Structure formats: C-alpha cells, structure tokens
mmCIF file of C-alpha atoms in Angstrom:
data_model
loop_
_atom_site.group_PDB
_atom_site.id
_atom_site.type_symbol
_atom_site.label_atom_id
_atom_site.label_comp_id
_atom_site.label_asym_id
_atom_site.label_seq_id
_atom_site.Cartn_x
_atom_site.Cartn_y
_atom_site.Cartn_z
ATOM 1 C CA MET A 12 14.414 -21.705 -4.110
ATOM 2 C CA ARG A 13 10.635 -21.976 -4.471
ATOM 3 C CA ARG A 14 8.817 -19.649 -6.883
ATOM 4 C CA VAL A 15 6.197 -17.268 -5.465
ATOM 5 C CA VAL A 16 3.068 -15.915 -7.158
ATOM 6 C CA ILE A 17 0.095 -13.668 -6.339
ATOM 7 C CA THR A 18 -3.322 -15.342 -6.441
ATOM 8 C CA GLY A 19 -5.701 -12.943 -4.683
ATOM 9 C CA LEU A 20 -6.261 -9.161 -4.481
ATOM 10 C CA GLY A 21 -8.426 -6.883 -2.343
ATOM 11 C CA THR A 22 -8.541 -3.183 -1.536
ATOM 12 C CA ILE A 23 -10.611 -0.350 -0.139
ATOM 13 C CA ASN A 24 -9.493 3.264 -0.498
ATOM 14 C CA SER A 25 -10.801 6.728 -1.251
ATOM 15 C CA VAL A 26 -11.642 6.023 -4.921
ATOM 16 C CA GLY A 27 -13.217 2.586 -4.565
ATOM 17 C CA ASN A 28 -14.302 -0.184 -2.219
ATOM 18 C CA SER A 29 -13.031 -3.037 -4.411
ATOM 19 C CA VAL A 30 -10.095 -3.783 -6.716
ATOM 20 C CA GLU A 31 -12.097 -3.391 -9.918
ATOM 21 C CA ASP A 32 -13.739 -0.110 -8.884
ATOM 22 C CA SER A 33 -10.475 1.340 -7.560
ATOM 23 C CA PHE A 34 -8.378 0.503 -10.604
ATOM 24 C CA LYS A 35 -11.036 1.776 -12.971
ATOM 25 C CA ALA A 36 -11.093 5.056 -11.025
ATOM 26 C CA VAL A 37 -7.318 5.609 -10.936
ATOM 27 C CA VAL A 38 -7.038 4.832 -14.648
ATOM 28 C CA ALA A 39 -9.781 7.419 -15.289
ATOM 29 C CA GLY A 40 -7.825 9.958 -13.227
ATOM 30 C CA GLU A 41 -10.537 10.286 -10.593
ATOM 31 C CA CYS A 42 -9.502 11.793 -7.257
ATOM 32 C CA GLY A 43 -10.807 10.657 -3.855
ATOM 33 C CA ILE A 44 -9.395 13.584 -1.888
ATOM 34 C CA ASP A 45 -11.908 15.976 -0.357
ATOM 35 C CA THR A 46 -12.748 17.936 2.805
ATOM 36 C CA ILE A 47 -12.300 15.899 6.007
ATOM 37 C CA THR A 48 -15.501 14.459 7.480
ATOM 38 C CA LEU A 49 -14.126 11.962 10.033
ATOM 39 C CA PHE A 50 -13.569 14.714 12.615
ATOM 40 C CA ASP A 51 -14.050 18.460 12.947
ATOM 41 C CA ALA A 52 -10.964 19.859 11.218
ATOM 42 C CA SER A 53 -12.242 23.416 10.910
ATOM 43 C CA GLU A 54 -9.537 24.784 13.244
ATOM 44 C CA TYR A 55 -6.703 22.831 11.658
ATOM 45 C CA PRO A 56 -4.286 24.248 9.075
ATOM 46 C CA VAL A 57 -4.988 21.147 6.941
ATOM 47 C CA ARG A 58 -8.632 20.207 6.300
ATOM 48 C CA ILE A 59 -8.395 17.713 3.414
ATOM 49 C CA ALA A 60 -7.696 13.979 3.124
ATOM 50 C CA GLY A 61 -8.411 10.901 1.043
ATOM 51 C CA GLU A 62 -11.131 9.281 3.163
ATOM 52 C CA VAL A 63 -12.825 5.949 2.427
ATOM 53 C CA LYS A 64 -16.477 6.532 1.528
ATOM 54 C CA ASP A 65 -19.674 4.535 2.034
ATOM 55 C CA PHE A 66 -18.093 1.933 4.295
ATOM 56 C CA ASP A 67 -20.221 0.193 6.909
ATOM 57 C CA PRO A 68 -18.011 -2.105 9.023
ATOM 58 C CA THR A 69 -21.020 -4.195 10.079
ATOM 59 C CA THR A 70 -21.141 -5.534 6.519
ATOM 60 C CA VAL A 71 -17.849 -7.364 7.098
ATOM 61 C CA MET A 72 -17.823 -8.108 10.830
ATOM 62 C CA ASP A 73 -20.166 -8.701 13.732
ATOM 63 C CA LYS A 74 -21.670 -5.543 15.264
ATOM 64 C CA LYS A 75 -20.212 -6.395 18.695
ATOM 65 C CA GLU A 76 -16.753 -6.953 17.192
ATOM 66 C CA VAL A 77 -16.812 -3.537 15.508
ATOM 67 C CA LYS A 78 -16.476 -1.884 18.931
ATOM 68 C CA LYS A 79 -13.307 -3.896 19.595
ATOM 69 C CA ALA A 80 -11.508 -2.903 16.395
ATOM 70 C CA ASP A 81 -10.063 0.444 15.352
ATOM 71 C CA ARG A 82 -11.052 1.686 11.890
ATOM 72 C CA PHE A 83 -7.707 0.589 10.391
ATOM 73 C CA ILE A 84 -8.529 -3.003 11.405
ATOM 74 C CA GLN A 85 -12.058 -2.740 9.994
ATOM 75 C CA LEU A 86 -10.684 -1.554 6.641
ATOM 76 C CA GLY A 87 -8.092 -4.345 6.697
ATOM 77 C CA ILE A 88 -10.752 -6.992 7.300
ATOM 78 C CA LYS A 89 -12.732 -5.660 4.322
ATOM 79 C CA ALA A 90 -9.746 -5.843 1.943
ATOM 80 C CA ALA A 91 -8.668 -9.239 3.300
ATOM 81 C CA GLN A 92 -12.111 -10.740 2.673
ATOM 82 C CA GLU A 93 -12.029 -9.604 -0.949
ATOM 83 C CA ALA A 94 -8.530 -11.036 -1.492
ATOM 84 C CA MET A 95 -9.368 -14.369 0.147
ATOM 85 C CA ILE A 96 -12.561 -14.808 -1.878
ATOM 86 C CA ASP A 97 -10.700 -13.750 -5.036
ATOM 87 C CA SER A 98 -8.033 -16.388 -4.366
ATOM 88 C CA GLY A 99 -10.667 -19.137 -4.138
ATOM 89 C CA PHE A 100 -9.650 -20.269 -0.651
ATOM 90 C CA VAL A 101 -12.945 -19.075 0.889
ATOM 91 C CA ASN A 102 -16.322 -17.851 -0.275
ATOM 92 C CA ALA A 103 -18.899 -15.357 0.949
ATOM 93 C CA GLU A 104 -20.685 -17.986 3.050
ATOM 94 C CA ASN A 105 -17.681 -19.812 4.505
ATOM 95 C CA LYS A 106 -14.723 -17.565 5.365
ATOM 96 C CA LYS A 107 -12.557 -20.262 7.009
ATOM 97 C CA VAL A 108 -9.860 -22.009 4.965
ATOM 98 C CA ASP A 109 -9.860 -25.817 4.894
ATOM 99 C CA ASP A 110 -8.078 -27.523 7.781
ATOM 100 C CA ASN A 111 -5.639 -29.203 5.386
ATOM 101 C CA VAL A 112 -4.103 -25.836 4.387
ATOM 102 C CA ALA A 113 -4.570 -23.790 7.602
ATOM 103 C CA GLU A 114 -1.244 -24.599 9.307
ATOM 104 C CA ARG A 115 0.793 -23.624 6.228
ATOM 105 C CA PHE A 116 -1.244 -20.437 5.591
ATOM 106 C CA GLY A 117 0.047 -17.331 7.409
ATOM 107 C CA VAL A 118 -0.767 -13.657 7.658
ATOM 108 C CA ILE A 119 1.578 -10.655 7.661
ATOM 109 C CA SER A 120 -0.039 -7.352 8.563
ATOM 110 C CA ALA A 121 1.400 -3.868 8.082
ATOM 111 C CA SER A 122 0.589 -0.371 9.312
ATOM 112 C CA GLY A 123 2.604 2.758 9.841
ATOM 113 C CA ILE A 124 0.823 3.905 12.989
ATOM 114 C CA GLY A 125 -2.019 1.504 13.870
ATOM 115 C CA GLY A 126 -5.024 2.619 15.908
ATOM 116 C CA LEU A 127 -4.153 6.293 16.301
ATOM 117 C CA SER A 128 -7.741 7.550 16.585
ATOM 118 C CA THR A 129 -8.421 5.029 19.365
ATOM 119 C CA ILE A 130 -5.244 6.065 21.175
ATOM 120 C CA GLU A 131 -6.249 9.714 20.834
ATOM 121 C CA LYS A 132 -9.793 9.103 22.072
ATOM 122 C CA ASN A 133 -8.746 7.108 25.131
ATOM 123 C CA SER A 134 -6.021 9.605 26.034
ATOM 124 C CA VAL A 135 -8.688 12.309 26.202
ATOM 125 C CA VAL A 136 -10.921 10.058 28.307
ATOM 126 C CA CYS A 137 -8.044 9.358 30.723
ATOM 127 C CA GLU A 138 -7.219 13.044 31.065
ATOM 128 C CA ASN A 139 -10.814 14.283 31.455
ATOM 129 C CA ARG A 140 -12.596 11.402 33.191
ATOM 130 C CA GLY A 141 -9.851 9.349 34.781
ATOM 131 C CA PRO A 142 -8.175 6.016 34.001
ATOM 132 C CA LYS A 143 -11.122 3.929 35.185
ATOM 133 C CA ARG A 144 -13.162 5.147 32.181
ATOM 134 C CA ILE A 145 -10.660 3.890 29.603
ATOM 135 C CA SER A 146 -12.230 1.301 27.284
ATOM 136 C CA PRO A 147 -11.177 -2.323 27.917
ATOM 137 C CA PHE A 148 -10.871 -2.612 24.137
ATOM 138 C CA PHE A 149 -8.395 0.280 23.921
ATOM 139 C CA ILE A 150 -5.194 -1.768 23.748
ATOM 140 C CA PRO A 151 -6.380 -4.711 21.595
ATOM 141 C CA SER A 152 -8.056 -2.247 19.233
ATOM 142 C CA SER A 153 -4.885 -0.206 18.754
ATOM 143 C CA LEU A 154 -1.972 -2.607 18.384
ATOM 144 C CA VAL A 155 -0.671 -2.979 14.830
ATOM 145 C CA ASN A 156 -0.389 -6.767 15.072
ATOM 146 C CA MET A 157 -4.065 -7.017 16.047
ATOM 147 C CA LEU A 158 -4.812 -6.388 12.364
ATOM 148 C CA GLY A 159 -3.276 -9.789 11.640
ATOM 149 C CA GLY A 160 -4.833 -11.206 14.790
ATOM 150 C CA PHE A 161 -8.393 -10.349 13.765
ATOM 151 C CA ILE A 162 -7.799 -11.573 10.208
ATOM 152 C CA SER A 163 -6.173 -14.874 11.210
ATOM 153 C CA ILE A 164 -9.200 -15.624 13.414
ATOM 154 C CA GLU A 165 -11.612 -14.588 10.654
ATOM 155 C CA HIS A 166 -10.094 -16.955 8.092
ATOM 156 C CA GLY A 167 -8.583 -19.639 10.343
ATOM 157 C CA LEU A 168 -4.992 -18.951 9.282
ATOM 158 C CA LYS A 169 -2.630 -20.888 11.575
ATOM 159 C CA GLY A 170 0.714 -20.287 9.845
ATOM 160 C CA PRO A 171 3.186 -17.480 10.679
ATOM 161 C CA SER A 172 1.465 -14.352 12.093
ATOM 162 C CA LEU A 173 3.797 -11.345 11.799
ATOM 163 C CA SER A 174 3.608 -7.556 11.533
ATOM 164 C CA HIS A 175 5.630 -4.788 9.905
ATOM 165 C CA VAL A 176 5.656 -1.227 11.253
ATOM 166 C CA THR A 177 8.216 0.403 8.972
ATOM 167 C CA ALA A 178 6.331 3.657 8.365
ATOM 168 C CA CYS A 179 5.293 4.181 4.735
ATOM 169 C CA ALA A 180 7.343 1.199 3.500
ATOM 170 C CA ALA A 181 5.549 -1.246 5.826
ATOM 171 C CA SER A 182 3.361 -2.994 3.244
ATOM 172 C CA THR A 183 6.168 -3.342 0.729
ATOM 173 C CA HIS A 184 8.333 -4.903 3.412
ATOM 174 C CA ALA A 185 5.448 -7.208 4.385
ATOM 175 C CA LEU A 186 5.146 -8.418 0.787
ATOM 176 C CA ALA A 187 8.885 -9.057 0.639
ATOM 177 C CA ASP A 188 8.773 -10.905 3.956
ATOM 178 C CA ALA A 189 5.913 -13.089 2.727
ATOM 179 C CA ALA A 190 7.789 -13.968 -0.454
ATOM 180 C CA LYS A 191 10.962 -14.708 1.511
ATOM 181 C CA THR A 192 9.128 -16.950 3.991
ATOM 182 C CA ILE A 193 7.500 -18.970 1.196
ATOM 183 C CA MET A 194 10.732 -19.193 -0.829
ATOM 184 C CA LEU A 195 12.448 -20.710 2.234
ATOM 185 C CA ASN A 196 9.558 -23.157 2.864
ATOM 186 C CA GLY A 197 8.347 -21.453 6.051
ATOM 187 C CA ALA A 198 4.788 -21.466 4.697
ATOM 188 C CA ASP A 199 2.915 -22.253 1.458
ATOM 189 C CA ARG A 200 0.613 -19.223 1.452
ATOM 190 C CA ILE A 201 0.564 -15.885 3.245
ATOM 191 C CA LEU A 202 -2.133 -13.224 3.267
ATOM 192 C CA VAL A 203 -0.456 -9.795 3.308
ATOM 193 C CA VAL A 204 -2.665 -6.944 4.577
ATOM 194 C CA GLY A 205 -1.604 -3.308 4.848
ATOM 195 C CA ALA A 206 -4.089 -0.956 6.524
ATOM 196 C CA GLU A 207 -4.057 2.617 7.790
ATOM 197 C CA SER A 208 -6.614 5.086 9.119
ATOM 198 C CA ALA A 209 -4.862 7.983 10.797
ATOM 199 C CA VAL A 210 -7.178 10.765 9.580
ATOM 200 C CA CYS A 211 -7.901 12.086 13.071
ATOM 201 C CA GLY A 212 -6.906 15.157 15.028
ATOM 202 C CA ALA A 213 -3.610 13.747 16.259
ATOM 203 C CA GLY A 214 -2.676 12.353 12.850
ATOM 204 C CA VAL A 215 -3.473 15.394 10.736
ATOM 205 C CA GLY A 216 -2.223 17.779 13.431
ATOM 206 C CA GLY A 217 1.010 15.847 13.833
ATOM 207 C CA PHE A 218 1.928 15.731 10.156
ATOM 208 C CA ALA A 219 0.794 19.349 9.722
ATOM 209 C CA ALA A 220 3.125 20.404 12.536
ATOM 210 C CA MET A 221 5.980 18.886 10.548
ATOM 211 C CA LYS A 222 4.948 21.000 7.507
ATOM 212 C CA ALA A 223 4.676 17.724 5.582
ATOM 213 C CA LEU A 224 1.081 18.187 4.346
ATOM 214 C CA SER A 225 -0.425 20.183 1.508
ATOM 215 C CA THR A 226 -2.485 23.139 2.709
ATOM 216 C CA ARG A 227 -4.400 23.494 -0.559
ATOM 217 C CA ASN A 228 -7.678 23.274 1.393
ATOM 218 C CA ASP A 229 -9.741 25.114 -1.205
ATOM 219 C CA GLU A 230 -8.701 22.788 -4.037
ATOM 220 C CA PRO A 231 -8.668 19.295 -2.509
ATOM 221 C CA LYS A 232 -8.689 17.429 -5.798
ATOM 222 C CA LYS A 233 -5.634 19.357 -6.966
ATOM 223 C CA ALA A 234 -3.773 19.165 -3.657
ATOM 224 C CA SER A 235 -1.761 15.977 -4.229
ATOM 225 C CA ARG A 236 0.329 16.737 -7.305
ATOM 226 C CA PRO A 237 3.416 14.510 -7.509
ATOM 227 C CA PHE A 238 6.274 15.868 -9.635
ATOM 228 C CA ASP A 239 4.504 19.189 -10.316
ATOM 229 C CA THR A 240 6.314 22.451 -9.625
ATOM 230 C CA ASN A 241 3.487 23.736 -7.441
ATOM 231 C CA ARG A 242 3.218 20.781 -5.094
ATOM 232 C CA ASP A 243 3.371 21.716 -1.415
ATOM 233 C CA GLY A 244 3.341 18.429 0.463
ATOM 234 C CA PHE A 245 1.453 15.157 0.640
ATOM 235 C CA VAL A 246 -2.222 14.553 1.414
ATOM 236 C CA MET A 247 -3.117 11.920 3.982
ATOM 237 C CA GLY A 248 -5.151 8.997 2.729
ATOM 238 C CA GLU A 249 -6.659 5.960 4.408
ATOM 239 C CA GLY A 250 -7.446 2.478 3.203
ATOM 240 C CA SER A 251 -6.223 -1.056 2.926
ATOM 241 C CA GLY A 252 -4.700 -3.442 0.415
ATOM 242 C CA ALA A 253 -4.539 -7.252 0.681
ATOM 243 C CA LEU A 254 -2.706 -9.829 -1.450
ATOM 244 C CA VAL A 255 -2.604 -13.624 -1.269
ATOM 245 C CA VAL A 256 1.009 -14.659 -1.812
ATOM 246 C CA GLU A 257 1.401 -18.345 -2.717
ATOM 247 C CA GLU A 258 3.986 -20.932 -3.652
ATOM 248 C CA LEU A 259 3.757 -21.687 -7.379
ATOM 249 C CA GLU A 260 3.165 -25.453 -7.246
ATOM 250 C CA SER A 261 0.419 -24.970 -4.661
ATOM 251 C CA ALA A 262 -1.297 -22.483 -6.947
ATOM 252 C CA ARG A 263 -0.922 -24.777 -9.957
ATOM 253 C CA ALA A 264 -2.235 -27.815 -8.095
ATOM 254 C CA ARG A 265 -5.502 -26.130 -7.244
ATOM 255 C CA GLY A 266 -5.901 -24.404 -10.610
ATOM 256 C CA ALA A 267 -5.669 -20.918 -9.129
ATOM 257 C CA LYS A 268 -5.791 -17.703 -11.119
ATOM 258 C CA ILE A 269 -2.194 -16.382 -11.117
ATOM 259 C CA TYR A 270 -1.840 -12.615 -11.417
ATOM 260 C CA CYS A 271 1.962 -12.470 -11.511
ATOM 261 C CA GLU A 272 5.207 -13.774 -10.041
ATOM 262 C CA ILE A 273 7.372 -11.958 -7.494
ATOM 263 C CA ILE A 274 10.899 -12.110 -8.914
ATOM 264 C CA GLY A 275 12.760 -9.571 -6.780
ATOM 265 C CA PHE A 276 12.667 -7.349 -3.762
ATOM 266 C CA GLY A 277 15.128 -5.180 -1.918
ATOM 267 C CA GLU A 278 15.320 -3.249 1.334
ATOM 268 C CA SER A 279 17.760 -0.607 2.551
ATOM 269 C CA GLY A 280 18.315 2.111 5.139
ATOM 270 C CA ASP A 281 19.398 5.699 4.474
ATOM 271 C CA ALA A 282 21.302 6.025 7.774
ATOM 272 C CA ASN A 283 21.178 9.770 7.234
ATOM 273 C CA HIS A 284 18.132 11.672 8.593
ATOM 274 C CA ILE A 285 14.809 10.722 10.226
ATOM 275 C CA THR A 286 12.614 12.583 7.708
ATOM 276 C CA ALA A 287 14.795 13.868 4.837
ATOM 277 C CA PRO A 288 15.633 11.176 2.243
ATOM 278 C CA VAL A 289 18.873 10.805 0.280
ATOM 279 C CA MET A 290 19.274 9.192 -3.138
ATOM 280 C CA ASP A 291 21.581 6.420 -1.985
ATOM 281 C CA GLY A 292 18.987 4.579 0.138
ATOM 282 C CA PRO A 293 16.225 4.136 -2.470
ATOM 283 C CA LEU A 294 18.857 3.406 -5.125
ATOM 284 C CA ARG A 295 20.318 0.534 -3.088
ATOM 285 C CA ALA A 296 16.847 -0.909 -2.441
ATOM 286 C CA MET A 297 16.092 -0.934 -6.167
ATOM 287 C CA LYS A 298 19.513 -2.394 -6.994
ATOM 288 C CA ALA A 299 18.955 -5.173 -4.458
ATOM 289 C CA ALA A 300 15.620 -5.999 -6.103
ATOM 290 C CA PHE A 301 17.354 -6.093 -9.511
ATOM 291 C CA ASP A 302 20.083 -8.402 -8.190
ATOM 292 C CA MET A 303 17.524 -10.819 -6.763
ATOM 293 C CA ALA A 304 15.581 -10.830 -10.027
ATOM 294 C CA LYS A 305 18.789 -11.657 -11.898
ATOM 295 C CA ASN A 306 19.525 -14.535 -9.532
ATOM 296 C CA ILE A 307 15.999 -15.925 -9.939
ATOM 297 C CA THR A 308 15.527 -15.464 -13.696
ATOM 298 C CA GLY A 309 19.134 -15.534 -14.903
ATOM 299 C CA GLU A 310 19.014 -12.043 -16.369
ATOM 300 C CA LEU A 311 18.616 -8.435 -15.256
ATOM 301 C CA PRO A 312 14.933 -7.474 -15.371
ATOM 302 C CA LYS A 313 13.723 -5.154 -18.105
ATOM 303 C CA ILE A 314 11.339 -2.935 -16.135
ATOM 304 C CA ASP A 315 8.449 -1.623 -18.247
ATOM 305 C CA TYR A 316 6.788 0.588 -15.608
ATOM 306 C CA ILE A 317 7.367 1.800 -12.039
ATOM 307 C CA ASN A 318 4.637 2.749 -9.575
ATOM 308 C CA THR A 319 6.716 5.209 -7.561
ATOM 309 C CA HIS A 320 6.556 6.287 -3.934
ATOM 310 C CA GLY A 321 5.903 9.798 -5.356
ATOM 311 C CA THR A 322 4.344 11.495 -2.342
ATOM 312 C CA SER A 323 4.060 15.023 -3.774
ATOM 313 C CA THR A 324 6.719 16.434 -1.463
ATOM 314 C CA PRO A 325 9.369 18.661 -3.090
ATOM 315 C CA VAL A 326 12.322 16.765 -1.609
ATOM 316 C CA GLY A 327 10.990 13.210 -1.954
ATOM 317 C CA ASP A 328 9.872 13.447 -5.592
ATOM 318 C CA VAL A 329 13.216 14.818 -6.757
ATOM 319 C CA ASN A 330 15.183 12.303 -4.715
ATOM 320 C CA GLU A 331 13.296 9.296 -6.120
ATOM 321 C CA SER A 332 13.468 10.626 -9.685
ATOM 322 C CA LYS A 333 17.236 11.004 -9.417
ATOM 323 C CA ALA A 334 17.612 7.538 -7.892
ATOM 324 C CA ILE A 335 15.637 5.988 -10.793
ATOM 325 C CA THR A 336 17.702 7.953 -13.312
ATOM 326 C CA GLU A 337 20.902 6.701 -11.702
ATOM 327 C CA LEU A 338 19.608 3.097 -11.673
ATOM 328 C CA PHE A 339 18.864 3.137 -15.406
ATOM 329 C CA ASN A 340 21.996 5.109 -16.392
ATOM 330 C CA GLY A 341 20.193 8.187 -17.713
ATOM 331 C CA VAL A 342 16.730 9.646 -18.253
ATOM 332 C CA GLU A 343 16.551 8.291 -21.805
ATOM 333 C CA ASN A 344 16.757 4.696 -20.532
ATOM 334 C CA CYS A 345 14.089 5.005 -17.836
ATOM 335 C CA PRO A 346 10.660 3.369 -18.189
ATOM 336 C CA PRO A 347 7.432 5.334 -17.637
ATOM 337 C CA VAL A 348 6.728 6.026 -13.969
ATOM 338 C CA THR A 349 3.624 7.268 -12.176
ATOM 339 C CA SER A 350 2.366 8.088 -8.714
ATOM 340 C CA THR A 351 -1.213 7.088 -7.882
ATOM 341 C CA LYS A 352 -1.047 9.162 -4.690
ATOM 342 C CA GLY A 353 -2.493 12.045 -6.703
ATOM 343 C CA GLN A 354 -5.768 10.094 -6.765
ATOM 344 C CA ILE A 355 -5.896 8.415 -3.313
ATOM 345 C CA GLY A 356 -3.471 10.437 -1.188
ATOM 346 C CA HIS A 357 -0.713 8.863 0.862
ATOM 347 C CA CYS A 358 -2.057 5.861 2.771
ATOM 348 C CA LEU A 359 1.131 5.581 4.865
ATOM 349 C CA GLY A 360 1.635 1.956 5.937
ATOM 350 C CA ALA A 361 -1.086 0.738 3.564
ATOM 351 C CA ALA A 362 0.448 2.484 0.549
ATOM 352 C CA GLY A 363 2.736 -0.380 -0.471
ATOM 353 C CA ALA A 364 -0.066 -2.962 -0.606
ATOM 354 C CA ILE A 365 -2.555 -0.725 -2.429
ATOM 355 C CA GLU A 366 0.020 0.477 -4.948
ATOM 356 C CA ALA A 367 1.317 -3.070 -5.535
ATOM 357 C CA ILE A 368 -2.259 -3.988 -6.486
ATOM 358 C CA PHE A 369 -2.416 -1.080 -8.941
ATOM 359 C CA ALA A 370 0.951 -2.140 -10.434
ATOM 360 C CA ILE A 371 -0.254 -5.748 -10.787
ATOM 361 C CA LYS A 372 -3.507 -4.629 -12.398
ATOM 362 C CA SER A 373 -1.484 -2.493 -14.829
ATOM 363 C CA LEU A 374 0.609 -5.552 -15.667
ATOM 364 C CA ASN A 375 -2.453 -7.700 -16.294
ATOM 365 C CA GLU A 376 -4.567 -5.170 -18.178
ATOM 366 C CA GLY A 377 -1.842 -3.387 -20.150
ATOM 367 C CA ILE A 378 -2.655 0.120 -18.990
ATOM 368 C CA ILE A 379 -0.678 2.576 -16.870
ATOM 369 C CA PRO A 380 -2.691 4.931 -14.625
ATOM 370 C CA PRO A 381 -1.766 8.598 -15.012
ATOM 371 C CA THR A 382 -0.039 10.915 -12.562
ATOM 372 C CA ILE A 383 -2.748 13.526 -12.177
ATOM 373 C CA ASN A 384 -2.367 17.255 -11.494
ATOM 374 C CA ILE A 385 0.851 17.720 -13.466
ATOM 375 C CA GLU A 386 0.387 21.193 -14.915
ATOM 376 C CA ASN A 387 3.980 22.426 -14.746
ATOM 377 C CA GLN A 388 6.390 19.525 -14.381
ATOM 378 C CA ASP A 389 9.230 20.235 -11.968
ATOM 379 C CA GLU A 390 12.382 20.806 -13.994
ATOM 380 C CA ASN A 391 14.256 18.689 -11.451
ATOM 381 C CA CYS A 392 11.921 15.756 -12.165
ATOM 382 C CA GLN A 393 12.814 14.724 -15.714
ATOM 383 C CA LEU A 394 11.191 11.312 -16.160
ATOM 384 C CA ASP A 395 8.124 10.281 -18.175
ATOM 385 C CA TYR A 396 5.408 10.543 -15.499
ATOM 386 C CA VAL A 397 2.458 9.679 -17.824
ATOM 387 C CA PRO A 398 0.859 13.048 -16.999
ATOM 388 C CA ASN A 399 -2.903 13.266 -16.519
ATOM 389 C CA THR A 400 -3.984 10.612 -19.056
ATOM 390 C CA ALA A 401 -3.651 6.832 -18.770
ATOM 391 C CA ARG A 402 -1.535 4.996 -21.345
ATOM 392 C CA GLU A 403 -2.204 1.610 -22.926
ATOM 393 C CA VAL A 404 0.988 -0.395 -23.353
ATOM 394 C CA GLU A 405 2.038 -4.048 -23.213
ATOM 395 C CA LEU A 406 3.806 -4.727 -19.902
ATOM 396 C CA GLU A 407 5.899 -7.749 -18.873
ATOM 397 C CA THR A 408 7.659 -6.577 -15.698
ATOM 398 C CA VAL A 409 6.798 -3.761 -13.270
ATOM 399 C CA MET A 410 8.244 -2.405 -10.035
ATOM 400 C CA SER A 411 6.696 -0.721 -6.990
ATOM 401 C CA ASN A 412 8.613 1.565 -4.602
ATOM 402 C CA ASN A 413 7.805 2.762 -1.110
ATOM 403 C CA PHE A 414 9.997 4.602 1.367
ATOM 404 C CA GLY A 415 9.437 5.700 4.972
ATOM 405 C CA PHE A 416 10.469 8.069 7.737
ATOM 406 C CA GLY A 417 13.569 6.892 9.503
ATOM 407 C CA GLY A 418 15.179 6.253 6.126
ATOM 408 C CA THR A 419 13.653 2.827 5.425
ATOM 409 C CA ASN A 420 13.151 1.756 1.811
ATOM 410 C CA GLY A 421 11.512 -1.087 -0.109
ATOM 411 C CA SER A 422 11.230 -2.072 -3.779
ATOM 412 C CA ILE A 423 9.473 -5.094 -5.261
ATOM 413 C CA ILE A 424 9.364 -6.466 -8.826
ATOM 414 C CA PHE A 425 6.392 -8.314 -10.379
ATOM 415 C CA ARG A 426 6.550 -10.218 -13.683
ATOM 416 C CA LYS A 427 3.801 -11.759 -15.780
ATOM 417 C CA PHE A 428 3.680 -15.422 -14.922
ATOM 418 C CA LYS A 429 5.557 -17.694 -17.329
ATOM 419 C CA ASP A 430 5.693 -21.490 -17.079
#
C-alpha cells in the first residue's frame, strides 16, 4: 500500500487568516469569539459566534464570481489557495497546476451544511416576492459539492472530485477518504478542503432551538469552555481548512516540504441517537485508526497528543473523555489532550480540517495549544487537558478526533515523517 503524506496547509478562521497567524493565536490562548456582526442577532437567545474577520473575498476571486458563491465557498477558496501555494504546486501569479499532474490531482470538499445563508435568503425572497425573483445563482452557490467545483476550476484539478457531508466529522472523513484513494492508487494528490459559514439567522436559530449553544452572551470570550464544569453548550464558528495530501514518492521526487505522514484513520457509527453520543462509537473509530496504524507501521502507535472533538457540551465532553480513557486503559496512561474550540468555536464541517492543521503544526513545532477557559475542571473529565497555557513538548505521533450528529465519528493519526 502506498504511503501518504501532507505537503500543504491553509486556513482561515476567527483567530487568523493564515496558518501561521492562526496557530500563533491558538498557542497564545487568544479567542476569536465575539458578538455576531454577520446579521442582526439582537432578538436571538444566542448572540455570539466565532466569525472570520477582515476577509474581502475579492482578494481571492473575481468580483463577478463572488456573487455566485456562498460565503462558505469563498472561505474555502481562500484556504485552498494558501495550501496550494504552500505545497509548491502553484504560485500567487499562476494558480493552475501543470498539465502533467492535473489528471492525477483531485479535490475532496467537506461541509456540514453548505450555503445555509444563501438558502435562507432565497427562501425569504420566494415567500415575499415570488419564485421569479429567486437568484439564478441560488442553487450553484449553495450545494456542498460546489466548494470542490469552484476549487477544481481555480486550480485545474482533474482527478477525483468528491464531497463529504457527515456533519461535524465531514472534514476528518474527507482526509481519510483522500488518504484511502491515494493508498489504492486512485490519485497521486488530493486537495482536501473543509469549509463552513452557517452564522446566519437560520443556523444560529436552529442550533439554539436545540439548546445546543452557549447563551453566555455577555462573556463571549469565556463562552466556549471545553471540559469546564460551567460550560453550557458550544459556540458556532466559521472558517475553512485545506490540506494537500500526496503520495510519498511523488512528494520526494519534487523535493516537497513534508509536514507529516498519515498512518491511520478510522470511522464508525453510534447507531444509537441522532444527537446524543455514546462512548462506543468514538471508541471504535479510534480503535480502527490504531489498527490501521499497526498494519502500516508494524506496531501500535504511541500517541503523544490528541486534538479532541471537545465541543464544550456537557454530554459530548464527558463521552469523549471516557472513550479516550477506555482506549488507553486508564487515565494514567492517556496522553495530553486539548480542544481548540475554546479559541475558534465549533466550525462544524470545517472543524476536522482546521483542527488537523493545528495538530500537524503542534507535531512540527513541538508545542501543544491550551484548552482555554478551564476554571473548574469537570470532575467527570479526568484527563490532562493542558489548561489555559500552552505546553512545549517533543511530539512524534498525534491524533485528531471529530464526531457528528447522526452518530458519525472519525479519527485520524499523523506521525512525523521518517524515511
């Protein structure tokens, strides 16, 4: 089976508009959550979110094209451009890949919801002004797979073009799918892009109706508090993460910078409840990732750090902590774990890609970002969550978890590249 590595990274989120700025911010414990500005939320029970700041879509795409693309696509294009330039396949002047690699270079996009604000806007237009006033760009601007469509056109990627819509595990599943496709010789390189921008009336109102969101409106920077006793739900975030996934010999042949190797991934279903998780599902996803890593490397992986799903919900945080404890046969054997959702909120379908980037940066730079806002650690969450202050430590192998509504789970393991 072919070996698979990561050779390009890109992101935009509420704490930074690039990989370097974002990672520096999460390590410093900065928080991008604040009062909502994307729409008038004054009458909503939840008025806070992790919004992207200072983003002008005309800096990454033609002004006419901006009108045809929902904000989640615009954010995805921004992150994809950074990852593709970082990988060395394109540059700022020429964004198309060479013809000799295009047919073996694919794209896998991921989003939990897609163009929700565009759907909301055009529904109102249809109701108030009639169907003839609906925008002709409504459908192509909203579909999840149009994220990959726009990006494949932008960079001339003619390999597999696929999409994952598995709620908050979508990006993790997309990364696993990319690795699997390359391992089985279905492509040599795949650009994985997770993007989400559901901070709109329907999105915030919908999650608020489920009682899933924090209502700590007066303290936005303390609202997302994974594993803390006083957490009261997650905070919506928006953003995008992009990774160039590449077959090892291809990367070697062109002298690419190699961030890490993907040595394992696992997926599972809870088959229990549409919104309430159980320990068995995440545990089986992590075990599957361990088993794959053993098959690839010949030994069970020694995980040095886990970037958890850690949404700041009372049920989810406890469930994941117990699953990790079970996996490692006791709290004393568990590695440090953190949740970076305290800083950027929960970016839903983009979470897996953004958090994989943070895990990979931790691996490369030897520093674990903190879990912020832990003031009174939940007694049912007994792991080492690296509370409030980053930790410098040598890392060889890290894991990233993400789980979604419907009981869908994904885990992926990254290891420092070794010849």
